[in-house]
Coordinates of C-alpha atoms in Angstrom, one line a residue:
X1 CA 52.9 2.6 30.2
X2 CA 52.7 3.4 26.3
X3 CA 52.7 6.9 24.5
X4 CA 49.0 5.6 23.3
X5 CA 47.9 4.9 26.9
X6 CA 49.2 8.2 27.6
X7 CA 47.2 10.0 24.9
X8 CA 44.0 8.2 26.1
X9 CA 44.3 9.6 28.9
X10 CA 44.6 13.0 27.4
X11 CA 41.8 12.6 25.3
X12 CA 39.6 11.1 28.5
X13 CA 40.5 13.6 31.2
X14 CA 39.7 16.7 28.7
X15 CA 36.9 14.9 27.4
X16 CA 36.0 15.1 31.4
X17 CA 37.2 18.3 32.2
X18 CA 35.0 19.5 29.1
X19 CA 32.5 18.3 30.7
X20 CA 33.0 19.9 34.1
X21 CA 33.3 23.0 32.1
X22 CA 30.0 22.7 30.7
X23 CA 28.3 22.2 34.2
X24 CA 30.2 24.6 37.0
X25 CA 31.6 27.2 34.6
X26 CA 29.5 27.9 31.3
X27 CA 31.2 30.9 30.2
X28 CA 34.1 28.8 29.5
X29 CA 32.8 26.3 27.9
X30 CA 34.8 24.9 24.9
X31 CA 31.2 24.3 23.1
X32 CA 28.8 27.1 24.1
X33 CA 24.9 26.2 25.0
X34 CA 22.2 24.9 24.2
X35 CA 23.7 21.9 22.2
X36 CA 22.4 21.4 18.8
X37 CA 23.6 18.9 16.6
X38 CA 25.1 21.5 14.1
X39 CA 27.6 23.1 17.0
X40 CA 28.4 20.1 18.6
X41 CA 29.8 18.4 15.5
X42 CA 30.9 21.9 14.5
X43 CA 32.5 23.3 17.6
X44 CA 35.6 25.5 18.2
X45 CA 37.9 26.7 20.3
X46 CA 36.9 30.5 21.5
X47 CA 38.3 31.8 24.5
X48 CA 41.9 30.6 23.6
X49 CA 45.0 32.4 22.1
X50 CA 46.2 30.1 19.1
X51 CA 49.5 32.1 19.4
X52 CA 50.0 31.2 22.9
X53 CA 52.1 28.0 23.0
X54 CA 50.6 27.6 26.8
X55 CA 47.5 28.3 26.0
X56 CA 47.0 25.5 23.0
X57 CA 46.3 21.7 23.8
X58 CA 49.4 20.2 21.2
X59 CA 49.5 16.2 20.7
X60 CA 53.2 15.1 20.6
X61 CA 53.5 13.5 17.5
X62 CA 56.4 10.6 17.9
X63 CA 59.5 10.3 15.6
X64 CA 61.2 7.5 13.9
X65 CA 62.2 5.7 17.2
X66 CA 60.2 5.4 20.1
X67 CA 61.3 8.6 22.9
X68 CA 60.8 8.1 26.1
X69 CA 58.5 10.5 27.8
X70 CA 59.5 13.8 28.4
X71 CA 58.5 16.4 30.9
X72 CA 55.6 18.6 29.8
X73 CA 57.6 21.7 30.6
X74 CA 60.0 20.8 28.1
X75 CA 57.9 21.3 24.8
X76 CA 60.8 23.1 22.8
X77 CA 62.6 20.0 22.9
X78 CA 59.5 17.6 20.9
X79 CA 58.5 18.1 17.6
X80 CA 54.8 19.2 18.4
X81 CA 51.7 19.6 16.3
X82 CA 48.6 21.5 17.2
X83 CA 45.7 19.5 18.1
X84 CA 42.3 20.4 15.8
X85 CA 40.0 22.0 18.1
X86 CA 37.2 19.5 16.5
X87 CA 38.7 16.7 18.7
X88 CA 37.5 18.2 21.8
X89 CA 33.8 18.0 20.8
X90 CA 31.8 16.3 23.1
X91 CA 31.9 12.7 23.5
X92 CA 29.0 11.3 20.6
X93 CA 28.3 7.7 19.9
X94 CA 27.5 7.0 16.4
X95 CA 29.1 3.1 15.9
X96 CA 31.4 0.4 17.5
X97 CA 34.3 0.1 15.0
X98 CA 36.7 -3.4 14.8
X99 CA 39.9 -0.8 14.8
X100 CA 43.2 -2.5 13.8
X101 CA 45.7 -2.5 16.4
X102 CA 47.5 0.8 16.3
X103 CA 51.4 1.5 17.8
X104 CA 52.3 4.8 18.0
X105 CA 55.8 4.5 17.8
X106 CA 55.1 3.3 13.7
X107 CA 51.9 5.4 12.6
X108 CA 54.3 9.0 12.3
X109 CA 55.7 9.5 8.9
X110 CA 58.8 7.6 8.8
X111 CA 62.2 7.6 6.9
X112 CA 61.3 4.5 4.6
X113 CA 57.6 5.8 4.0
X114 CA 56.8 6.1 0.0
X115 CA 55.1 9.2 0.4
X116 CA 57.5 12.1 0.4
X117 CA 57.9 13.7 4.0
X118 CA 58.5 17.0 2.3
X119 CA 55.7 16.8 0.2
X120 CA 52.8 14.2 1.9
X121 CA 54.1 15.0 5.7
X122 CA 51.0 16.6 6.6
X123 CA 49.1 14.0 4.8
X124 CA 50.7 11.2 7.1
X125 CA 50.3 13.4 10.1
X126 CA 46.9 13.8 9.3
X127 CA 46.3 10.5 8.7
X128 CA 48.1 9.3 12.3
X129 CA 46.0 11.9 14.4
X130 CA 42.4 10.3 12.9
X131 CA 43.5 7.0 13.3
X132 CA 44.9 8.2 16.8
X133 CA 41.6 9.9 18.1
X134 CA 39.3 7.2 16.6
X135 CA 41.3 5.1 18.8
X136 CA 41.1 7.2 21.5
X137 CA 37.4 8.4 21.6
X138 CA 36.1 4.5 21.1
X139 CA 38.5 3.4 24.4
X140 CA 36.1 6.4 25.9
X141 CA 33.2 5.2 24.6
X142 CA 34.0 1.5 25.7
X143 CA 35.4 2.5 29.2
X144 CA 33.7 4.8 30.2
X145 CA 30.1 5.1 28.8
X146 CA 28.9 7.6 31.4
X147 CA 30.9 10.4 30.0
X148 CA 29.5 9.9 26.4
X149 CA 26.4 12.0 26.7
X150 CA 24.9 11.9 23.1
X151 CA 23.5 9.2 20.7
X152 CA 23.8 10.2 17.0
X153 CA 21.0 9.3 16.4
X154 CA 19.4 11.3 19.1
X155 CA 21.0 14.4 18.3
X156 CA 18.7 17.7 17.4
X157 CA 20.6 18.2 14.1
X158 CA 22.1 16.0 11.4
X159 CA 25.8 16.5 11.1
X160 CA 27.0 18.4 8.6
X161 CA 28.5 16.5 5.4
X162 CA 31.2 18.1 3.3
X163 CA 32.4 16.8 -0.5
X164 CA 35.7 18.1 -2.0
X165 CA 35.4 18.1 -5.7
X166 CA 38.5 19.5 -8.2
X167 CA 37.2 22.6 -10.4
X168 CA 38.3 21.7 -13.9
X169 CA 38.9 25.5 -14.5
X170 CA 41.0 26.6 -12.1
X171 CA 42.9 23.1 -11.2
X172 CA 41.7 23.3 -7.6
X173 CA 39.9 21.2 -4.3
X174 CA 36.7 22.8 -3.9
X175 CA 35.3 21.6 -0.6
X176 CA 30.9 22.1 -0.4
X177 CA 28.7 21.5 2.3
X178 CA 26.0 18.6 1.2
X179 CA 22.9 19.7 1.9
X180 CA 20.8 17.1 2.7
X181 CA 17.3 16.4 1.0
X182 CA 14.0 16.3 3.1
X183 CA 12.1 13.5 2.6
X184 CA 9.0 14.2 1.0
X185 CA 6.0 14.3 4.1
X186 CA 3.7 11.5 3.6
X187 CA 0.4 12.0 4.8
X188 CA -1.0 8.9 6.2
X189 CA -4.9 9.6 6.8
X190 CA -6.9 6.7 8.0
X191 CA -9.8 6.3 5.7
X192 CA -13.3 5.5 6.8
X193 CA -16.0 4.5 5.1
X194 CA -19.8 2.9 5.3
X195 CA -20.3 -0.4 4.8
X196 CA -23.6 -1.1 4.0
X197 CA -23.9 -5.1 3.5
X198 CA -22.3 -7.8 5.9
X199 CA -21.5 -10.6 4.1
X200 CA -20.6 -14.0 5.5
X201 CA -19.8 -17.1 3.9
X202 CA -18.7 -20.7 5.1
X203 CA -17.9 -23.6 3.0
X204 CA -17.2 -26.8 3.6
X205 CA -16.2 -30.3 2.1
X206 CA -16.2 -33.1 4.7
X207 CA -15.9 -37.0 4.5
X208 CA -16.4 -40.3 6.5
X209 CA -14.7 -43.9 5.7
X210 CA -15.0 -47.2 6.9
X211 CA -14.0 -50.4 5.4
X212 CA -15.1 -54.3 6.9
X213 CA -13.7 -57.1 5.6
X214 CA -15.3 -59.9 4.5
X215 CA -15.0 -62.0 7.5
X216 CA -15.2 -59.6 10.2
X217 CA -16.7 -61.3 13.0
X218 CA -20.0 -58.8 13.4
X219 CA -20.7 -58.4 10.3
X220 CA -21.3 -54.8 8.5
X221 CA -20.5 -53.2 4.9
X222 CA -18.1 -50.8 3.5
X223 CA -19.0 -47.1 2.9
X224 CA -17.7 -44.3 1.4
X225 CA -19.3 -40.5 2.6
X226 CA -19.4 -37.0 1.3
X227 CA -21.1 -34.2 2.3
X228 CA -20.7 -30.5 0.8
X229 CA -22.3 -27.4 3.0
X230 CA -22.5 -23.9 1.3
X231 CA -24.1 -20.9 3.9
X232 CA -23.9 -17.3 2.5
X233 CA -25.3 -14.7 4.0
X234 CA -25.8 -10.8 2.9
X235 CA -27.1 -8.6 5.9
X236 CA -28.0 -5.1 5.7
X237 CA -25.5 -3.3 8.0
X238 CA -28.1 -2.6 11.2
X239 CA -25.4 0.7 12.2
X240 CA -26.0 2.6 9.6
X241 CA -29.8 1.6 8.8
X242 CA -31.4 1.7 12.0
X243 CA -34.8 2.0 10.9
X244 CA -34.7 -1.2 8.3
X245 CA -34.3 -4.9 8.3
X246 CA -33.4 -6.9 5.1
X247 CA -31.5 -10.4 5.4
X248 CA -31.1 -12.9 3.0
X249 CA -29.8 -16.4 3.2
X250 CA -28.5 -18.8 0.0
X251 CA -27.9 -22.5 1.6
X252 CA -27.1 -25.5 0.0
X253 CA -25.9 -29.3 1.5
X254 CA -25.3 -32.6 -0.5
X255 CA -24.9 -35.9 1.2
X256 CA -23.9 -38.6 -1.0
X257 CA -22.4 -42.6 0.2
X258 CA -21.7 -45.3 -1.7
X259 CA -24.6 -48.0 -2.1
X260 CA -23.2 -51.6 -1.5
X261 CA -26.9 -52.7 -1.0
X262 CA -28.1 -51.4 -3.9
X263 CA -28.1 -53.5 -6.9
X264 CA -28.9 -50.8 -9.3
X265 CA -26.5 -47.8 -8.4
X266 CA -23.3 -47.3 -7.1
X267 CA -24.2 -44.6 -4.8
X268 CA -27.1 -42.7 -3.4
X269 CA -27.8 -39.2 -2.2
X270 CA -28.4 -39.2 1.4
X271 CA -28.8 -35.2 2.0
X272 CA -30.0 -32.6 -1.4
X273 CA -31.4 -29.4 0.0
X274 CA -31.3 -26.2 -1.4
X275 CA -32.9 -23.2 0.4
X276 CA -33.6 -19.4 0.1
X277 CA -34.8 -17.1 3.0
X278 CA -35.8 -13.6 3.2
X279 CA -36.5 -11.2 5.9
X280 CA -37.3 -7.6 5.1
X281 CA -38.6 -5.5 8.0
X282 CA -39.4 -1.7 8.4
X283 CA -38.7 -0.5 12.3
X284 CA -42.2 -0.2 14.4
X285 CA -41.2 0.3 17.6
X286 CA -37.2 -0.7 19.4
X287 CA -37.1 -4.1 18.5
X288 CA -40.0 -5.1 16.4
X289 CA -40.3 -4.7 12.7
X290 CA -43.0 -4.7 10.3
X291 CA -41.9 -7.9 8.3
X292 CA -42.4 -10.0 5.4
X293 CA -40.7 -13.1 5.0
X294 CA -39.8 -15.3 2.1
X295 CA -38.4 -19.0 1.4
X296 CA -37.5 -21.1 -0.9
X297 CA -36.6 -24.8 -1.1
X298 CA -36.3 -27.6 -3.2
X299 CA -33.2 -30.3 -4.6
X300 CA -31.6 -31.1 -7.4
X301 CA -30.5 -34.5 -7.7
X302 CA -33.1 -37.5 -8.4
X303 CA -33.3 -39.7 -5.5
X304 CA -34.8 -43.5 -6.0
X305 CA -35.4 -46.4 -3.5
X306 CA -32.7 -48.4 -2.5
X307 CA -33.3 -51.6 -5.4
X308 CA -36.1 -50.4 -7.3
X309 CA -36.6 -47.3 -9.9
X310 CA -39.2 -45.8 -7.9
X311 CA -38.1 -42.0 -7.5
X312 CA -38.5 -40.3 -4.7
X313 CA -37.0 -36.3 -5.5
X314 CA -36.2 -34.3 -8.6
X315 CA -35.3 -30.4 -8.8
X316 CA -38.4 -28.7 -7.7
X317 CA -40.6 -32.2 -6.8
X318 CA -41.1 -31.3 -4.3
X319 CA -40.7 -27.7 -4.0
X320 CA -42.2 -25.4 -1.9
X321 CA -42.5 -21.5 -1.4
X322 CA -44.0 -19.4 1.7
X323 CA -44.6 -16.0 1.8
X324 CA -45.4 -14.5 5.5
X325 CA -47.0 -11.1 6.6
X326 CA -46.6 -9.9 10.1
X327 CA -44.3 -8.8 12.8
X328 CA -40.2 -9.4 13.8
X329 CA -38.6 -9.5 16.4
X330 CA -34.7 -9.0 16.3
X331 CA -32.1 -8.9 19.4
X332 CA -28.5 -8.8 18.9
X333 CA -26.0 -8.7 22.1
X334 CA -23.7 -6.0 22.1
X335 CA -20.6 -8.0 21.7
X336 CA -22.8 -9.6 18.5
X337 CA -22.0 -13.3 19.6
X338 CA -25.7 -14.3 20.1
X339 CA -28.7 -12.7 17.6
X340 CA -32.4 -13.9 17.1
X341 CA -35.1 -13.0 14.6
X342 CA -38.7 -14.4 15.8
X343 CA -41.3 -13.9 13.2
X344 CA -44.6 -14.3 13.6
X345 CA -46.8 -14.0 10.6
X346 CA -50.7 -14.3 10.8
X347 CA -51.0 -13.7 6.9
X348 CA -49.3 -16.3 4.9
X349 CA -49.1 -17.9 1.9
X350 CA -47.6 -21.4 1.2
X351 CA -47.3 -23.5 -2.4
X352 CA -46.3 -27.0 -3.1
X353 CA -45.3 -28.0 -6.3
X354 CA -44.4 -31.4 -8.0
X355 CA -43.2 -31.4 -11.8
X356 CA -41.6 -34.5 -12.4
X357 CA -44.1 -36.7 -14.4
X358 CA -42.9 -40.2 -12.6
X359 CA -43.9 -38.9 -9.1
X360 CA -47.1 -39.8 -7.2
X361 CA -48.5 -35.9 -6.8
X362 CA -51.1 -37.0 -4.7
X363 CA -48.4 -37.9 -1.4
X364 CA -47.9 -33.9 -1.5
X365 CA -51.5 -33.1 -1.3
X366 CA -51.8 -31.7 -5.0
X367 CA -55.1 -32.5 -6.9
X368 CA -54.0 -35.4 -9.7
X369 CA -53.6 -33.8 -13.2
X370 CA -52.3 -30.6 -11.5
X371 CA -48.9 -29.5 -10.5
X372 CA -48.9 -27.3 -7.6
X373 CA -51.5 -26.8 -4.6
X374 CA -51.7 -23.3 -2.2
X375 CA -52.7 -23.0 0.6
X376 CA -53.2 -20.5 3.1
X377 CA -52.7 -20.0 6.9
X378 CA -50.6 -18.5 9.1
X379 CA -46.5 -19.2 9.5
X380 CA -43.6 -18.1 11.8
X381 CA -40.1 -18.3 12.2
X382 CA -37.1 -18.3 14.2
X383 CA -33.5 -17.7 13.3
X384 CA -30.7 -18.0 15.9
X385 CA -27.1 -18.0 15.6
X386 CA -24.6 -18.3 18.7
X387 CA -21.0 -18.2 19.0
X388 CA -20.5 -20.2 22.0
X389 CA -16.8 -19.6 22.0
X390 CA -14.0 -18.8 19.9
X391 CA -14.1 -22.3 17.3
X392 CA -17.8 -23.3 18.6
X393 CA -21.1 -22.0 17.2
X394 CA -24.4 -23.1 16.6
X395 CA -26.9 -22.0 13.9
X396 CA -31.2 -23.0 14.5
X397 CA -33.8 -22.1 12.6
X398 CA -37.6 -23.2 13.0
X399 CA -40.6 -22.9 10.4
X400 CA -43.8 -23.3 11.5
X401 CA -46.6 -23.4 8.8
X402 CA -50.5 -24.4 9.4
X403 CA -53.2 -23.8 7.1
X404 CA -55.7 -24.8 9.9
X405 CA -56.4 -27.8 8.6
X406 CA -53.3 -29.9 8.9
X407 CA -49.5 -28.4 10.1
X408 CA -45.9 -29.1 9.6
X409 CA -42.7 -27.9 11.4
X410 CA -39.0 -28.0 10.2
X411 CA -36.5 -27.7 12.7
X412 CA -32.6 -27.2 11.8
X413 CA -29.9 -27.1 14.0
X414 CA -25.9 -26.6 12.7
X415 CA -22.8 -27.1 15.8
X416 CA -19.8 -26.2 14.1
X417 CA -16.4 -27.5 15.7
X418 CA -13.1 -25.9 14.4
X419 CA -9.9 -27.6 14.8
X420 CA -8.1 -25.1 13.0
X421 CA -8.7 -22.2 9.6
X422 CA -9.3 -25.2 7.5
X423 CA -10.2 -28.1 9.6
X424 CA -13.9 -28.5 11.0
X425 CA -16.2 -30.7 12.7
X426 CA -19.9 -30.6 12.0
X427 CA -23.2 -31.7 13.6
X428 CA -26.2 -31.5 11.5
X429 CA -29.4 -32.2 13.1
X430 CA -33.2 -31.6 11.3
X431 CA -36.2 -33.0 12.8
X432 CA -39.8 -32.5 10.9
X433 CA -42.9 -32.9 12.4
X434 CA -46.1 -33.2 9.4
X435 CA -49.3 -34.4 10.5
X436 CA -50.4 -35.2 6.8
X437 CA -47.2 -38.0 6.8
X438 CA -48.7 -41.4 6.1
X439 CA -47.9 -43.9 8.4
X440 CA -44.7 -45.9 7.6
X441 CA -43.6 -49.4 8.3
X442 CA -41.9 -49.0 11.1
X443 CA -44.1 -48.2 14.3
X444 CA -42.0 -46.4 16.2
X445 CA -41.9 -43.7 13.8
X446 CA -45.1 -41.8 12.4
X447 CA -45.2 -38.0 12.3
X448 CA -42.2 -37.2 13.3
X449 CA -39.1 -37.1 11.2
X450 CA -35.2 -37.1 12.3
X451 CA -31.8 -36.6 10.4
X452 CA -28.8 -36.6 12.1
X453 CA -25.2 -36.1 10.3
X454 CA -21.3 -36.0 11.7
X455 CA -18.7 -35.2 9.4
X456 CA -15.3 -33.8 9.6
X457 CA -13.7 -32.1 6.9
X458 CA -12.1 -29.1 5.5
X459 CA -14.0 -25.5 5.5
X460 CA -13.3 -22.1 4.2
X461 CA -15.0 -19.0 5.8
X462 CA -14.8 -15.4 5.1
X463 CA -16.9 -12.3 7.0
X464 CA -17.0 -8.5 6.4
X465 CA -16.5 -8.3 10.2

């Protein structure tokens, strides 16, 4: 066994008779109660005579050759130093340390040493007892965890911190506490405010390819396909505006494909719609509103026959504009994944127009010579959106218009699919019923109108909520 095993053990057993000490007998406690960070890092010796050789805990500090170990009784025979009473602090973790390897026998000041023994003696000695007890109190901390009882960073009280400094005026080591700084208190305060509009907005860009060869065995053409979808919505936040109901709607798709059939054009517009709605309600009763209701639609693109210059759409030919009076309905779940607005309105005004000079007015009922025709009759509406699940929704909405003479219905239904934030997958469906529809060339279709798209594309979407 090795003088440094033996001091280990020193250090470990008063480290445990400390705290023994502390527990069964607190008047003799080496570091007084409660603990605060401040006496623990700051403790001395109290109840000990300093002049009483038996009384004082003394490391032997070794000399130039390795002794062997002498009986404890015999201290007037070792060179003996005292032992700072701020090594017997209790046991605090603060770090693991990589600690060079330490013998004993070579860290006391020796003969060959360039620092002067006379002179830097207690320097060395100094020097050997921290390098000594660092040892010492990490073996502890290592070997025996149980008897280190604080954490550092735990502690009530930051240690203190001390800073020698030389006094240009009178040539000497002036040693000052550092005071540390408080932090400056930041006041983190959530902050709440109304929002008053709820604004959603999905955009997307989606395309569809295919490509036959010349000699593929069925038949078929090439085709190239693009369709562009803009929804925005602005809702007036229902929390904080119980007793009002205003919603409008801006909406806008474009379908184009290449035209391999068509001998005049390179491409034609399969899809041009762009609609406004309205809804503005005052509260009647818990779910029905007073309500009038506005839209708005009409295209921008011209649109001819496949082979001839025959045009069938320009902006605002057609157009049309319906303004409804009456009542609403509006249900909203409470985890908002399903709402409906059904309106119903037995006053309502409705206006066709037709501006573009090369278009037969007369298909849209409009007196020849004239560019607009209204008419009068009675409307309603319905508006639904659903989120079926977390990347499946569904958006419907049905107009109804008659002016009791003839009557026309547009239905529109959106399923949205998303893959991913940027990736989607969208049905469009819109069927049309109008009884004032001549009759077209192919039989099985007379009244009734259908449009079906599938695309797959990129989208963008942002919500207030």
């Amino acid at each position: 066994m090795n003088i440094r095993s033996i001091f280990a053990g020193i250090f470990v057993g008063v480290a445990g008779l400390s705290q023994a000490a502390v527990i069964h007998v607190p008047e003799f406690t080496l570091f007084g109660a409660p603990y605060t960070r401040s006496e623990i890092y700051n403790s001395t010796i109290h109840n000990l005579n300093p002049d009483n050789p038996d009384d004082m805990l003394q490391l032997l500090a070794p000399a130039a050759e390795s002794p062997e170990v002498q009986d404890s009784t015999a201290v007037e025979e070792i060179v003996t130093t005292p032992l700072p009473a701020y090594y017997f602090r209790p046991a605090v973790f603060s770090s693991f340390q990589f600690l060079d390897t330490m013998r004993v026998s070579k860290s006391a000041p020796q003969a060959d040493s360039p620092l002067d023994p006379n002179t830097f003696g207690w320097l060395v000695t100094d020097l050997y007892h921290n390098d000594l007890i660092r040892h010492a109190r990490q073996a502890v901390v290592v070997r025996t965890p149980y008897l280190v009882r604080y954490d550092e960073a735990s502690l009530p009280e930051p240690p203190k911190k001390f800073e020698a400094n030389v006094d240009p005026k009178t040539a000497k080591i002036v040693i000052a506490e550092i005071i540390p700084e408080k932090a400056p208190e930041q006041k983190l305060e959530a902050q709440f405010y109304k929002r008053h509009w709820l604004k959603t907005f999905n955009g997307s860009v989606q395309f569809s390819q295919a490509y036959v060869s010349p000699n593929w065995y069925q038949g078929g053409n090439k085709n190239l396909n693009m369709l562009v979808n803009l929804y925005y919505n602005v809702k007036l936040n229902p929390a904080f505006h119980k007793k009002f109901l205003f919603e409008t709607t801006f909406q806008y798709k474009l379908g184009m494909n290449d035209a391999p059939n068509d001998s005049l054009r390179n491409y034609s517009v399969s899809e041009d719609l762009f609609q406004f709605n309205m809804l503005v309600g005052y509260k009647a009763s818990k779910r029905w509103y007073y309500s009038t209701n506005v839209s708005f639609k009409t295209q921008f693109l011209k649109n001819y026959k496949p082979n001839t210059h025959e045009l069938k759409g320009a902006f605002m030919s057609p157009g049309e504009l319906n303004v409804g009076v009456g009542m609403t309905y509006n249900y909203a779940n409470p985890k908002k994944t399903f709402t409906l607005d059904a309106s119903i309105s037995p006053f309502s005004w409705n206006m066709k127009t037709c501006f573009n000079k090369h278009m037969n007015v007369a298909s849209y009922g409009i007196e020849p010579g004239r560019h607009t025709v209204s008419e009068y009759g009675s409307s309603a509406e319905g508006k639904m959106t659903w989120q079926i699940c977390d990347n499946i929704s569904m958006r419907s909405r049905l107009f109804v218009f008659s002016d009791y003479s003839y009557a026309y219905g547009d239905w529109e239904n959106t399923f949205m699919f998303n893959i991913n934030r940027f990736l989607t997958t969208q049905i469009f469906v819109h069927m049309r019923y109008d009884s004032s529809t001549p009759d077209c060339d192919d039989p099985d279709w007379h009244k009734f109108q259908f449009k079906e798209i599938l695309s797959f594309g990129f989208a963008y979407k942002f919500a207030t909520i």
